[in-house]
Coordinates of C-alpha atoms and ligand atoms in Angstrom, one line a residue:
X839 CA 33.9 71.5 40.4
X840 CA 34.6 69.7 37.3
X841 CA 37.8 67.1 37.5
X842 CA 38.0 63.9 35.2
X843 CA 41.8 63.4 36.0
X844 CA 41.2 59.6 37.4
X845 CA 39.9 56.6 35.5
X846 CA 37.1 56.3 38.7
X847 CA 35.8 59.7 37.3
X848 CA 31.8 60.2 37.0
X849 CA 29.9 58.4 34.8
X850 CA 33.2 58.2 32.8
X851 CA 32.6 62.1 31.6
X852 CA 33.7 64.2 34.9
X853 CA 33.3 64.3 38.5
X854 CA 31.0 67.5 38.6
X855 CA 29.3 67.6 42.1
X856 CA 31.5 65.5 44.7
X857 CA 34.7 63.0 43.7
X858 CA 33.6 59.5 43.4
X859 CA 36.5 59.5 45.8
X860 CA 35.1 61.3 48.1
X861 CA 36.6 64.8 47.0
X862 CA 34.7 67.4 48.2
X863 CA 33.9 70.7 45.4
X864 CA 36.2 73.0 47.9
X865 CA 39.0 71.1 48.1
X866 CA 39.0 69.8 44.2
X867 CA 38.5 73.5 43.5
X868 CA 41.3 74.8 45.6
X869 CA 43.6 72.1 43.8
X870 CA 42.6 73.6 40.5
X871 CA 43.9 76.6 41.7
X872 CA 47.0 75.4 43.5
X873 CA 47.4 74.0 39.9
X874 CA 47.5 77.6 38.6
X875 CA 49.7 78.7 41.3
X876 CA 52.2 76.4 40.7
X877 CA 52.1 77.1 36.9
X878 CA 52.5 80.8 37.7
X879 CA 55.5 79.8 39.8
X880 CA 56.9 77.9 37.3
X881 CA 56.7 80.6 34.8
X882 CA 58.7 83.3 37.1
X883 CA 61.5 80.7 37.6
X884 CA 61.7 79.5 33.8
X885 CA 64.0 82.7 32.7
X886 CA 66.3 81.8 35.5
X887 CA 69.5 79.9 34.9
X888 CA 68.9 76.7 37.2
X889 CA 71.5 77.2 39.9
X890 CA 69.6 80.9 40.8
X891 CA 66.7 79.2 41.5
X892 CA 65.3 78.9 45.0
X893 CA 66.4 75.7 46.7
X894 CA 63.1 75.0 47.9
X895 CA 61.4 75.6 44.6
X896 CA 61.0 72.1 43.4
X897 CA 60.2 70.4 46.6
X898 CA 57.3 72.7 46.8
X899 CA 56.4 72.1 43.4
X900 CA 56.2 68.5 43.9
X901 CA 54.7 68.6 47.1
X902 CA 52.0 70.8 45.5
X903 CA 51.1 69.1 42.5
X904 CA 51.5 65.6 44.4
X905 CA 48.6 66.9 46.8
X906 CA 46.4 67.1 44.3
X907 CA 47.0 63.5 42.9
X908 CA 43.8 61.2 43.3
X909 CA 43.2 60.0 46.8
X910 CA 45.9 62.4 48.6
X911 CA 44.9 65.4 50.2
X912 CA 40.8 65.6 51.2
X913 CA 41.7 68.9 53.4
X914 CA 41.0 72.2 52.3
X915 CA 43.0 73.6 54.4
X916 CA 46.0 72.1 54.0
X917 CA 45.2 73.2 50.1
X918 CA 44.9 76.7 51.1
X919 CA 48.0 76.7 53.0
X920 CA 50.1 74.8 50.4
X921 CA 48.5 77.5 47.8
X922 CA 50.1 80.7 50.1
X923 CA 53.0 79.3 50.1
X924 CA 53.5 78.7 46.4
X925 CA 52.3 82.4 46.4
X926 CA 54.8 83.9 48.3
X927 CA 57.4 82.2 46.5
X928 CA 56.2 83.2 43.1
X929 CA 56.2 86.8 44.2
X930 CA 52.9 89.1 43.1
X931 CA 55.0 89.7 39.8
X932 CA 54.0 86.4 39.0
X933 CA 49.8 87.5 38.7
X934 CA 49.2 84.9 41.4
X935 CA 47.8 86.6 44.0
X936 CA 45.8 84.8 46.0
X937 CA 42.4 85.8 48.1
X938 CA 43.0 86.4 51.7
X939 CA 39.7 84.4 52.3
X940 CA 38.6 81.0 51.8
X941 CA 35.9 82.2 50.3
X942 CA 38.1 84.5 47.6
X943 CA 40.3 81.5 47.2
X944 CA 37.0 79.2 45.7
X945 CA 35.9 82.1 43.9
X946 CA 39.6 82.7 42.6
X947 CA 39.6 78.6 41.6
X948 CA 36.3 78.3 39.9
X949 CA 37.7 80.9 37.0
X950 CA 41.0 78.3 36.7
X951 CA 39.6 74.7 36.0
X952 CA 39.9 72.9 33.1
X953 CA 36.6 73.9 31.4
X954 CA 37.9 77.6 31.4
X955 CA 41.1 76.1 29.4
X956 CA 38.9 74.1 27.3
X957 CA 36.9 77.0 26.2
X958 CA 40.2 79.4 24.8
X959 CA 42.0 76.5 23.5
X960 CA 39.7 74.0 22.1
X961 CA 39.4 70.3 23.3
X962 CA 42.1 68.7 21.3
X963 CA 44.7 71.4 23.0
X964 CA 42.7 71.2 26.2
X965 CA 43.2 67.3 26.6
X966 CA 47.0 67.3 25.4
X967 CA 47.6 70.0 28.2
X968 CA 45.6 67.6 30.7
X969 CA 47.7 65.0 29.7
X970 CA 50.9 66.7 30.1
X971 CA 49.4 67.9 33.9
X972 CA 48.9 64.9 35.1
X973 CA 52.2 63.5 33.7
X974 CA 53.5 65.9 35.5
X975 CA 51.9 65.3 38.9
X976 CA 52.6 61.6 38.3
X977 CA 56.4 62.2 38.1
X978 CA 56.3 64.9 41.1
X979 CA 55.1 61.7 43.3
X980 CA 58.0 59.5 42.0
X981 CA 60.5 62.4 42.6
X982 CA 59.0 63.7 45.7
X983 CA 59.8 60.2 47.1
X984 CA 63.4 60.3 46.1
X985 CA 63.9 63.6 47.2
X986 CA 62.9 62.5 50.6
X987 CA 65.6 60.1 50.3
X988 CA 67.7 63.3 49.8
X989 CA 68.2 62.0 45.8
X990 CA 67.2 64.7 42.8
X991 CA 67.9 65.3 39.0
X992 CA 68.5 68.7 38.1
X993 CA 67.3 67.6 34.8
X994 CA 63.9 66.4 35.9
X995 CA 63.4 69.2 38.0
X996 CA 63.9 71.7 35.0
X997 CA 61.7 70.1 33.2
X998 CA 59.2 70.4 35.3
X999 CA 59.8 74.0 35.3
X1000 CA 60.0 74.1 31.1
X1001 CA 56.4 72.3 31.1
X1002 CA 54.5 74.0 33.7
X1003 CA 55.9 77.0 32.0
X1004 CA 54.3 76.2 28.6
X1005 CA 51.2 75.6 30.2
X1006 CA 51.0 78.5 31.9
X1007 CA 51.3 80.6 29.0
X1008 CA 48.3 78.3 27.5
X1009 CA 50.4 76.7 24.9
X1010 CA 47.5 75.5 22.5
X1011 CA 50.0 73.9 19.5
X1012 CA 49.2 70.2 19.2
X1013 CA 52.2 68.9 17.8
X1014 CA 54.4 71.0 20.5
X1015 CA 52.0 69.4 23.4
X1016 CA 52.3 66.2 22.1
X1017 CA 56.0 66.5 21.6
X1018 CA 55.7 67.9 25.6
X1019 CA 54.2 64.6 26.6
X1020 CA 56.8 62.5 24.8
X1021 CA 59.2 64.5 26.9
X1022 CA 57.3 64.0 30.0
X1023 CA 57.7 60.3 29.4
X1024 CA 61.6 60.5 28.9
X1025 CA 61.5 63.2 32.5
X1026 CA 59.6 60.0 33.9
X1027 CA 62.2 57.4 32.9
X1028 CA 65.0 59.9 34.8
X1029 CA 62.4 60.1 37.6
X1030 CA 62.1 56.6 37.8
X1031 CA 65.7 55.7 37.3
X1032 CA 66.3 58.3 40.5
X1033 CA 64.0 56.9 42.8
X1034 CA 65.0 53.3 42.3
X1035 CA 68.5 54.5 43.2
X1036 CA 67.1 56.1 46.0
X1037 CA 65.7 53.5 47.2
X1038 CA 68.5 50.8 46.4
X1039 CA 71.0 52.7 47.9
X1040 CA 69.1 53.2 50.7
X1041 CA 67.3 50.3 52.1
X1042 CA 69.2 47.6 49.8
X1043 CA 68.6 46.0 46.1
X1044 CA 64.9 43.8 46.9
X1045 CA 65.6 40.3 47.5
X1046 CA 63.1 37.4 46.8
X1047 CA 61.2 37.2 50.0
X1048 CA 57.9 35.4 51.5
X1049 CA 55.7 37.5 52.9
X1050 CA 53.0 36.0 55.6
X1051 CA 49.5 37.4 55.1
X1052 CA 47.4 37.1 58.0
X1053 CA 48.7 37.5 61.6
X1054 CA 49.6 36.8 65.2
X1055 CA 49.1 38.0 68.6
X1056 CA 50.2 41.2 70.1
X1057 CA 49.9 45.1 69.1
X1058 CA 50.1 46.5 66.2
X1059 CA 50.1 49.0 63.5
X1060 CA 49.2 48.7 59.7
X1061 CA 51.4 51.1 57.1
X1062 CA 49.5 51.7 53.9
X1063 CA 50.6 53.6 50.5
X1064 CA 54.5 53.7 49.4
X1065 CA 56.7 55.5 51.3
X1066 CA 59.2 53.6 52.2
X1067 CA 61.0 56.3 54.2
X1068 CA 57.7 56.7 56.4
X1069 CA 58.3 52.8 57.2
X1070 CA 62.2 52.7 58.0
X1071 CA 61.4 55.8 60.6
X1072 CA 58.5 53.7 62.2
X1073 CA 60.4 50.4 62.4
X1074 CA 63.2 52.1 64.3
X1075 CA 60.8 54.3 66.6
X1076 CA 59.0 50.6 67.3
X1077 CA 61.9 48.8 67.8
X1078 CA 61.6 46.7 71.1
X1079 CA 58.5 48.2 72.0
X1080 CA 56.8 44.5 71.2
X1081 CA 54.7 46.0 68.8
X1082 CA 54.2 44.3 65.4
X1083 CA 54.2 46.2 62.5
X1084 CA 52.4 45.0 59.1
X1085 CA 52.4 46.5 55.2
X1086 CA 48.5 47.4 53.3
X1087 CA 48.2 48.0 49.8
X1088 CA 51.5 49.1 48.1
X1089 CA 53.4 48.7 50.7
X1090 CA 54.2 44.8 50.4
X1091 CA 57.3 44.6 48.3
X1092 CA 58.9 47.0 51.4
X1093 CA 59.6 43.2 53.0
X1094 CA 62.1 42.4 49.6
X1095 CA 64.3 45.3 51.2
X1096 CA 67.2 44.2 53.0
X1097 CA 67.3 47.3 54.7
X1098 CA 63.8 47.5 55.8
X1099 CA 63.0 43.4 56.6
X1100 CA 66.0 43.2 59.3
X1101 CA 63.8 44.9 61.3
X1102 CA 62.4 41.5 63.0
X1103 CA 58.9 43.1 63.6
X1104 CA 57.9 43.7 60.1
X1105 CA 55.9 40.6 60.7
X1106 CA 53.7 40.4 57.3
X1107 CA 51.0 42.2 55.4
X1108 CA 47.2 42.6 56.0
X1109 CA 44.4 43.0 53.6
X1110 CA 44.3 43.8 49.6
X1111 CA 44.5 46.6 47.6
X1112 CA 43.4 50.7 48.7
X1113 CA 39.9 50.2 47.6
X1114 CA 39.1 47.9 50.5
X1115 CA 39.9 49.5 53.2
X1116 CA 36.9 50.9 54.2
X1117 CA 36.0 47.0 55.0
X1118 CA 39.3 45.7 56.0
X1119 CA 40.1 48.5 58.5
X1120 CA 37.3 48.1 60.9
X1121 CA 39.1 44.5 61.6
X1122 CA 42.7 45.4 62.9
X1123 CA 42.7 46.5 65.9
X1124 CA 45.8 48.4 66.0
X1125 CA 47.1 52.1 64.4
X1126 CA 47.0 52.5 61.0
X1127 CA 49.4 55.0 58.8
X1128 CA 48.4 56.0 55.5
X1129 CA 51.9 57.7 54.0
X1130 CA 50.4 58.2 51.0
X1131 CA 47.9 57.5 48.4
X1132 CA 45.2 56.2 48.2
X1133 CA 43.2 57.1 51.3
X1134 CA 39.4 56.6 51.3
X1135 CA 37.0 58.1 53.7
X1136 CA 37.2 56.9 57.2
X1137 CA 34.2 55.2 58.5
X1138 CA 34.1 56.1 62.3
X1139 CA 34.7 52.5 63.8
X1140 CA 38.3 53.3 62.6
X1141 CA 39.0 57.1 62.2
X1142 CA 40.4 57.5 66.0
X1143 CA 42.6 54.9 65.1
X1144 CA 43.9 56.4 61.5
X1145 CA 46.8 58.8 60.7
X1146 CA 48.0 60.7 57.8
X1147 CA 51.5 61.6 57.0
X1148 CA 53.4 63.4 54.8
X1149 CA 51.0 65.0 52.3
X1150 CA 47.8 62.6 53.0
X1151 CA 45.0 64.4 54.9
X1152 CA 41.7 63.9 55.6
X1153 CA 39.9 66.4 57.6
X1154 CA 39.9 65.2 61.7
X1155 CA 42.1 62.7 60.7
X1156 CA 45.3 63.1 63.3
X1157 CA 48.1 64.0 61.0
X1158 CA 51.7 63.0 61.6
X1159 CA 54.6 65.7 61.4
X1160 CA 57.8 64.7 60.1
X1161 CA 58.9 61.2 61.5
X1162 CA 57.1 61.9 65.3
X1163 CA 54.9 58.5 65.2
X1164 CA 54.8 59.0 68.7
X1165 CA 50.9 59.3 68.7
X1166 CA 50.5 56.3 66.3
X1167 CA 53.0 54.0 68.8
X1168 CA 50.8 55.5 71.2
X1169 CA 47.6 54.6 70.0
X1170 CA 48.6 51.1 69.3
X1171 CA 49.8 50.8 72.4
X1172 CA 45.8 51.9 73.4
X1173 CA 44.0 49.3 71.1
X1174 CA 43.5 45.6 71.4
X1175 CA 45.8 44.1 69.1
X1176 CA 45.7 40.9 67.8
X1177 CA 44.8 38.0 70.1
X1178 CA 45.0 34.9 68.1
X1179 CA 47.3 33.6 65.0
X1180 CA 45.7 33.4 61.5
X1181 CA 47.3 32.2 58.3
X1182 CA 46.2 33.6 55.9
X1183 CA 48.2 32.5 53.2
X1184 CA 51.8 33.7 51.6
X1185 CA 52.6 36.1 48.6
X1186 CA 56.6 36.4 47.1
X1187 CA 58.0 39.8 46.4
X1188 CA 61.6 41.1 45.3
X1189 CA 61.8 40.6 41.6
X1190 CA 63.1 44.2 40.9
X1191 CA 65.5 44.2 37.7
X1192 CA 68.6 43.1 40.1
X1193 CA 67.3 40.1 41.1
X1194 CA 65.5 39.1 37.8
X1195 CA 68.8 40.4 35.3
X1196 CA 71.0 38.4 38.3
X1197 CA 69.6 35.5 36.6
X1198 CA 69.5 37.0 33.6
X1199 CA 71.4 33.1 31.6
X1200 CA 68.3 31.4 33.0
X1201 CA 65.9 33.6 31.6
X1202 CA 67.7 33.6 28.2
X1203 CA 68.1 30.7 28.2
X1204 CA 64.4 29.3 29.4
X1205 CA 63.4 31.8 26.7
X1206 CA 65.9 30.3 23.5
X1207 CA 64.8 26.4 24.8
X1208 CA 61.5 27.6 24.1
X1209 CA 60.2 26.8 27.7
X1210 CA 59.5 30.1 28.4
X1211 CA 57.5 31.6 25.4
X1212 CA 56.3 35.3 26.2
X1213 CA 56.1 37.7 28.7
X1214 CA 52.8 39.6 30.0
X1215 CA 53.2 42.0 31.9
X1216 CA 49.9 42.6 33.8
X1217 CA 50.0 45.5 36.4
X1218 CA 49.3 48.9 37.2
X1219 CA 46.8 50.2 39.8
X1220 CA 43.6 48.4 40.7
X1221 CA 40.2 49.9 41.7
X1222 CA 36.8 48.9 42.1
X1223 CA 35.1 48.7 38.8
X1224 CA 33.9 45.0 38.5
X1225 CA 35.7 45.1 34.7
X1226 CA 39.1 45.0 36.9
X1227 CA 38.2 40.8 37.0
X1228 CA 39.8 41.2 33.5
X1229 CA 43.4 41.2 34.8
X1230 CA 42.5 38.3 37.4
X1231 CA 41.0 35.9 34.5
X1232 CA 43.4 37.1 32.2
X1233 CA 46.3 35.6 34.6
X1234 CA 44.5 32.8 35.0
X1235 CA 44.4 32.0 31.2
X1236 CA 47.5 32.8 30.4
X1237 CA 49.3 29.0 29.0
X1238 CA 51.5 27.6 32.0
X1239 CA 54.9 28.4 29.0
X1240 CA 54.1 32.5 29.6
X1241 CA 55.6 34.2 32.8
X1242 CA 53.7 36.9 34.2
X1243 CA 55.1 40.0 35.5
X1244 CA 53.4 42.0 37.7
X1245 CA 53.9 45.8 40.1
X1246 CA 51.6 48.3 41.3
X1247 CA 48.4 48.0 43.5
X1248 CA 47.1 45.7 40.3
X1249 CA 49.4 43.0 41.4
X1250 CA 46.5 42.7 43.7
X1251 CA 44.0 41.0 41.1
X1252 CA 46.8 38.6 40.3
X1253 CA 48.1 37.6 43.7
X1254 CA 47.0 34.6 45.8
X1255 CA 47.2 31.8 43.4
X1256 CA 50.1 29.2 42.5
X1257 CA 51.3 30.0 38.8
X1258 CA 53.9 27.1 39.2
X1259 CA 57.2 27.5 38.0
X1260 CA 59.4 28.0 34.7
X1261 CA 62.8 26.6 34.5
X1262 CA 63.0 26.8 38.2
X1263 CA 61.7 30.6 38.1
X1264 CA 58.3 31.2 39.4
X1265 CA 56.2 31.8 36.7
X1266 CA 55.0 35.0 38.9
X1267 CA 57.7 37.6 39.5
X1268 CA 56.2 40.4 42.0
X1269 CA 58.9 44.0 40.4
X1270 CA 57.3 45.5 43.1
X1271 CA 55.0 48.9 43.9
X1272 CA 54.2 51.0 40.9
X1273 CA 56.8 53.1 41.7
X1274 CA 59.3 49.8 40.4
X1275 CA 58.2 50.7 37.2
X1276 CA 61.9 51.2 36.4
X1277 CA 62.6 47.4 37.1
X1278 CA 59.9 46.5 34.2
X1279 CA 61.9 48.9 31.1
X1280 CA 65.2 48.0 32.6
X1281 CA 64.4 43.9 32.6
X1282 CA 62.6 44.9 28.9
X1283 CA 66.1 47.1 27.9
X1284 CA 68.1 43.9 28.7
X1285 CA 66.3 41.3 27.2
X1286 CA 66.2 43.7 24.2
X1287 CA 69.8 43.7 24.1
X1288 CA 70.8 40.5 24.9
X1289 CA 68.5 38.8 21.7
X1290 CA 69.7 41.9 19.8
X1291 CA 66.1 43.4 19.0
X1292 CA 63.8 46.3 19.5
X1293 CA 61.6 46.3 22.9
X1294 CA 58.1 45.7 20.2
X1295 CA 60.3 42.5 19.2
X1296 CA 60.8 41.1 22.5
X1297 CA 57.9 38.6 23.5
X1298 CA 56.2 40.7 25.8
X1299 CA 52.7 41.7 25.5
X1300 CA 51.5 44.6 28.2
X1301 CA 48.3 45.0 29.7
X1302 CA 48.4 48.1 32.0
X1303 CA 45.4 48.8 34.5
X1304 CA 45.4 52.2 35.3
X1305 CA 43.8 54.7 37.6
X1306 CA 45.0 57.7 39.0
X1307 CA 47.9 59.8 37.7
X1308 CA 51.1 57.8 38.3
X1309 CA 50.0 55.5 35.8
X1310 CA 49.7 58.6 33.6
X1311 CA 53.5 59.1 33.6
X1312 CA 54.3 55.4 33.4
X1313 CA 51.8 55.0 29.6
X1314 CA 54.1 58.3 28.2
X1315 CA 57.3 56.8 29.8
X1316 CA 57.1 53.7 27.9
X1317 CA 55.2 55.4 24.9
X1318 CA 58.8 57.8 24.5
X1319 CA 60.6 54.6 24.9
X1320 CA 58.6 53.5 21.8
X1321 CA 56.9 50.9 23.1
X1322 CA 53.8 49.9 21.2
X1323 CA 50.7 47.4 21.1
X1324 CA 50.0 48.2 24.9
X1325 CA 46.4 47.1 26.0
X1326 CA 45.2 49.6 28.4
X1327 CA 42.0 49.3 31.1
X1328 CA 39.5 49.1 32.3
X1329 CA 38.6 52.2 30.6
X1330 CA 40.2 54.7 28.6
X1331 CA 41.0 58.2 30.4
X1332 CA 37.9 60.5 29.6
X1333 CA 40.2 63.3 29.2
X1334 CA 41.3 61.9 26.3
X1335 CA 39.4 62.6 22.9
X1336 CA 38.9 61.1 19.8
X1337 CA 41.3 63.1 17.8
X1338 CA 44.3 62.6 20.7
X1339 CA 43.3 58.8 20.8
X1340 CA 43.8 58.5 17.5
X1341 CA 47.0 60.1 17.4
X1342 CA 48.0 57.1 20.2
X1343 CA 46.4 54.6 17.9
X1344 CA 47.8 55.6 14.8
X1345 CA 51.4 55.8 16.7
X1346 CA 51.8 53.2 18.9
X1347 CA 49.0 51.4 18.8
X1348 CA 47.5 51.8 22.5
X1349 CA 44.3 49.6 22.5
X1350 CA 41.9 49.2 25.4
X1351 CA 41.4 46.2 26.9
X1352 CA 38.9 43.7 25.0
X1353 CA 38.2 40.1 26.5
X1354 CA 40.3 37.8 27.7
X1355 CA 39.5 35.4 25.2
X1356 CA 40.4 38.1 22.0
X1357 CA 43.0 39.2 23.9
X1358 CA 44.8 36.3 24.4
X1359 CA 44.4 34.9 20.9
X1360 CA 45.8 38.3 19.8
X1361 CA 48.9 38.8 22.4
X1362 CA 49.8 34.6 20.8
X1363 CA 49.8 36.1 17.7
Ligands
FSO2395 FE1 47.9 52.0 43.6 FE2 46.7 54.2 44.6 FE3 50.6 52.7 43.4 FE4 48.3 54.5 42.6 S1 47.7 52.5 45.8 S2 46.5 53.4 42.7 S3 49.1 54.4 40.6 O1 47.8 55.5 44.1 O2 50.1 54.5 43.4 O3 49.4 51.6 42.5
SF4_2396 FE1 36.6 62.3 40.4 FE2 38.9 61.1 40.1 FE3 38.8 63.7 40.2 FE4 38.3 62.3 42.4 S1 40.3 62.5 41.3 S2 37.1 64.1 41.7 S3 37.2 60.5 41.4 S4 38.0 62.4 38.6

């Protein structure tokens, strides 16, 4: 196996004999070649006028290439099955043929993986084309969401098609893959744009709301990773069974959603961000859903207690189908619970773009009386490199005049302290999961508008942490939106070499993170 699409990736080179997170060689080389597949598919349906398309071909396209984002799908199985199926859509025409064992299939994906492209194409080519991939798989989460939601784009979805296309054929032009990424970026805006519809239309626009951390007595279940339709289906199938049911990870903005914190047992969140699981787990004594990513490996003092829905898996891990959370109620409904009350503290979320642009005159206004001096935006995903104190200490010196924006899993490394307020706004404003990322450029759009500049004029400084491939989209979103000086960490992607770094240098000046100190001095500069 070789696979350095996540910023966790070996020795900061490649990932060459098991994931560091926890993938095993199979199933990372069956995901190489469902890769292929879904290439090969996309170049059979790229002659074809969009409306003679299968219907199911970009739902399985998404679902594909979302499996095989970091931290998803850990069962080679489910990998071999999603690979038939992209197969028999794409038709032997397409030269994807697939072995009829598993042991063709690993022979079949060891020929596909990136160090087979790197070789005919070069590394430049080889990195821009990685780039573009895990764009892509980025924006298949965000639109894979939506579409569950029953919202698409026909525009998104064709480019998907167009891209995966070019890539098939092994496009190895570096100005037409960079021009491919820019493009990604502006499919990812669309995506974005889409999903937050979905979800507003949906469950509600986010409203500010507290949300308890800690908890209180009685069953429950714990929902991790960010599908909120997942949630809305497992509050109503819970409903007056007394159970209590609390967010992990990036589920904690769900409670800003009208639509989702009516449900009077959505009682609060438990724990921190994905990467602790393994040692928060083992303490709640309920069922616990992951919906989506990032699942770690189960320890045994939890796994009988663990689900996976949607496209999550983990081999032995009880897997839900459809919205049947009749086994998780169930197995809540076996476990302790809680027996006492803790307080463990409070954390506000709903600051998506209609709450924060429905007080849009304040913000202008803090922002012309000079109250409110500059905007960082710190946020992203988090992990568990001990740099990632960077964006904790980097809040914490930011001068009590600067608000702080934060979304994603990062928000984690930020959370749990009092920033105070700013003209009666708090100074922290939670847009949500990463998949709010649209609530960031649509509050930066505004204010852009309203003081009559360009996004690079506004004062706003961004510091992105990164990790897996949604954050890959979100960098070539806002790099086609032109948005420059963004600080990235804690570590620049190692699929990225010198020559393509320079070209985002040189462009829009994407600098990794330094030290809080430097930093700081530079971003009040
Ligand atoms: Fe985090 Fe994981 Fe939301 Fe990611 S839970 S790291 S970018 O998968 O999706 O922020
Ligand atoms: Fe390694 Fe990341 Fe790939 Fe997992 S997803 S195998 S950690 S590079």
């Amino acid at each position: 196996m070789f696979c350095y699409q996540c910023e966790q990736t070996s020795r900061g080179t490649g990932c060459t004999s098991v994931g560091a997170c926890g993938k095993d060689p199979e199933t990372a080389t069956l995901q190489d070649l469902l890769v292929e597949g879904v290439k090969a598919l996309a170049a059979r349906l790229a002659p074809l006028a969009s409306g003679s398309r299968p219907a199911q071909a970009a739902a399985l396209i998404e679902d594909a290439l979302f499996a095989t984002v970091t931290n998803v799908s850990f069962d080679p199985e489910r990998i071999a099955v999603l690979i038939r199926e992209v197969a028999s859509l794409a038709g032997p025409e397409s030269g994807f043929v697939p072995a009829s064992t598993m042991a063709g299939l690993l022979a079949q994906g060891e020929a596909v993986g990136v160090l087979s492209r790197r070789q005919k194409v070069g590394e430049d080519a080889s990195a821009l084309q990685e780039l573009l991939t895990y764009g892509i798989k980025g924006m298949a989460a965000y639109a894979h969401h939506a579409r569950r939601l029953g919202f698409s784009d026909p525009s998104v979805d064709a480019f998907v098609v167009e891209a995966l296309a070019v890539l098939a054929q092994g496009e190895s032009d570096i100005s037409a893959l960079l021009g491919l990424n820019l493009r990604c970026g502006e499919a990812t805006v669309a995506t974005l744009a889409l999903l937050d519809k979905a979800n507003t239309e949906s469950y509600g626009h986010p409203v500010p709301t507290q949300v308890p951390f800690g908890h209180g007595p009685g069953k429950a279940i714990l929902v991790s990773g960010h599908d909120l339709a997942d949630l809305k289906a497992l509050l109503e199938q819970t409903e007056g069974t007394g159970i209590n049911i609390y967010t992990h990870g990036e589920m904690l903005p769900a409670h800003g959603y009208p639509g989702l914190k009516k449900h009077k047992h959505l009682v609060g969140h438990f724990g921190g961000a994905w990467m602790l699981q393994r040692k928060e787990f083992p303490d709640f004594p309920g069922a616990i859903l992951m919906t989506t990513n990032c699942i770690q490996r189960p320890m045994e003092n939890y796994a009988d207690r663990l689900f996976t829905g949607g496209l999550v898996s983990w081999p032995g891990i009880s897997h839900v189908v459809g919205h049947d959370y009749s086994a998780v109620i169930a197995a809540a409904q076996a476990a302790p619970g809680f027996a006492d009350t803790v307080n463990a503290g409070e954390h506000q979320v709903g600051f998506g773009h209609h709450t924060v642009l429905g007080v849009a005159d304040v913000v202008i206004n803090a922002v012309k009386s000079g109250a409110l001096k500059r905007f960082a935006l710190i946020g992203g995903c988090d992990g568990s490199d001990t740099e990632r104190s960077y964006f904790t200490d980097l809040a914490a010196a930011l001068p009590q005049d600067w608000a702080i924006l934060t979304l994603g899993c990062g928000k984690f490394r930020v959370i749990g302290k009092d920033y105070g307020t700013i003209g009666g706004l708090p100074r922290l404003l939670d847009m949500g999961q990463c998949n709010d990322a649209y609530s960031a450029v649509k509050v930066a759009l505004a204010l852009a508008d309203a003081f009559q500049c360009g996004v690079n004029d506004l004062p706003l400084s961004l510091v992105i942490s990164w990790y897996e491939q949604k954050a890959v989209c979100i960098l070539l979103a806002l790099l086609h939106l032109g948005v420059k000086n963004i600080r990235l960490g804690p570590t620049l992607p190692a699929f990225v070499t010198p020559a393509v770094l320079k070209v985002l240098v040189d462009s829009f000046n994407v600098m990794p993170i330094g030290t809080v100190e430097n930093d700081l001095k530079a971003m009040a500069a």
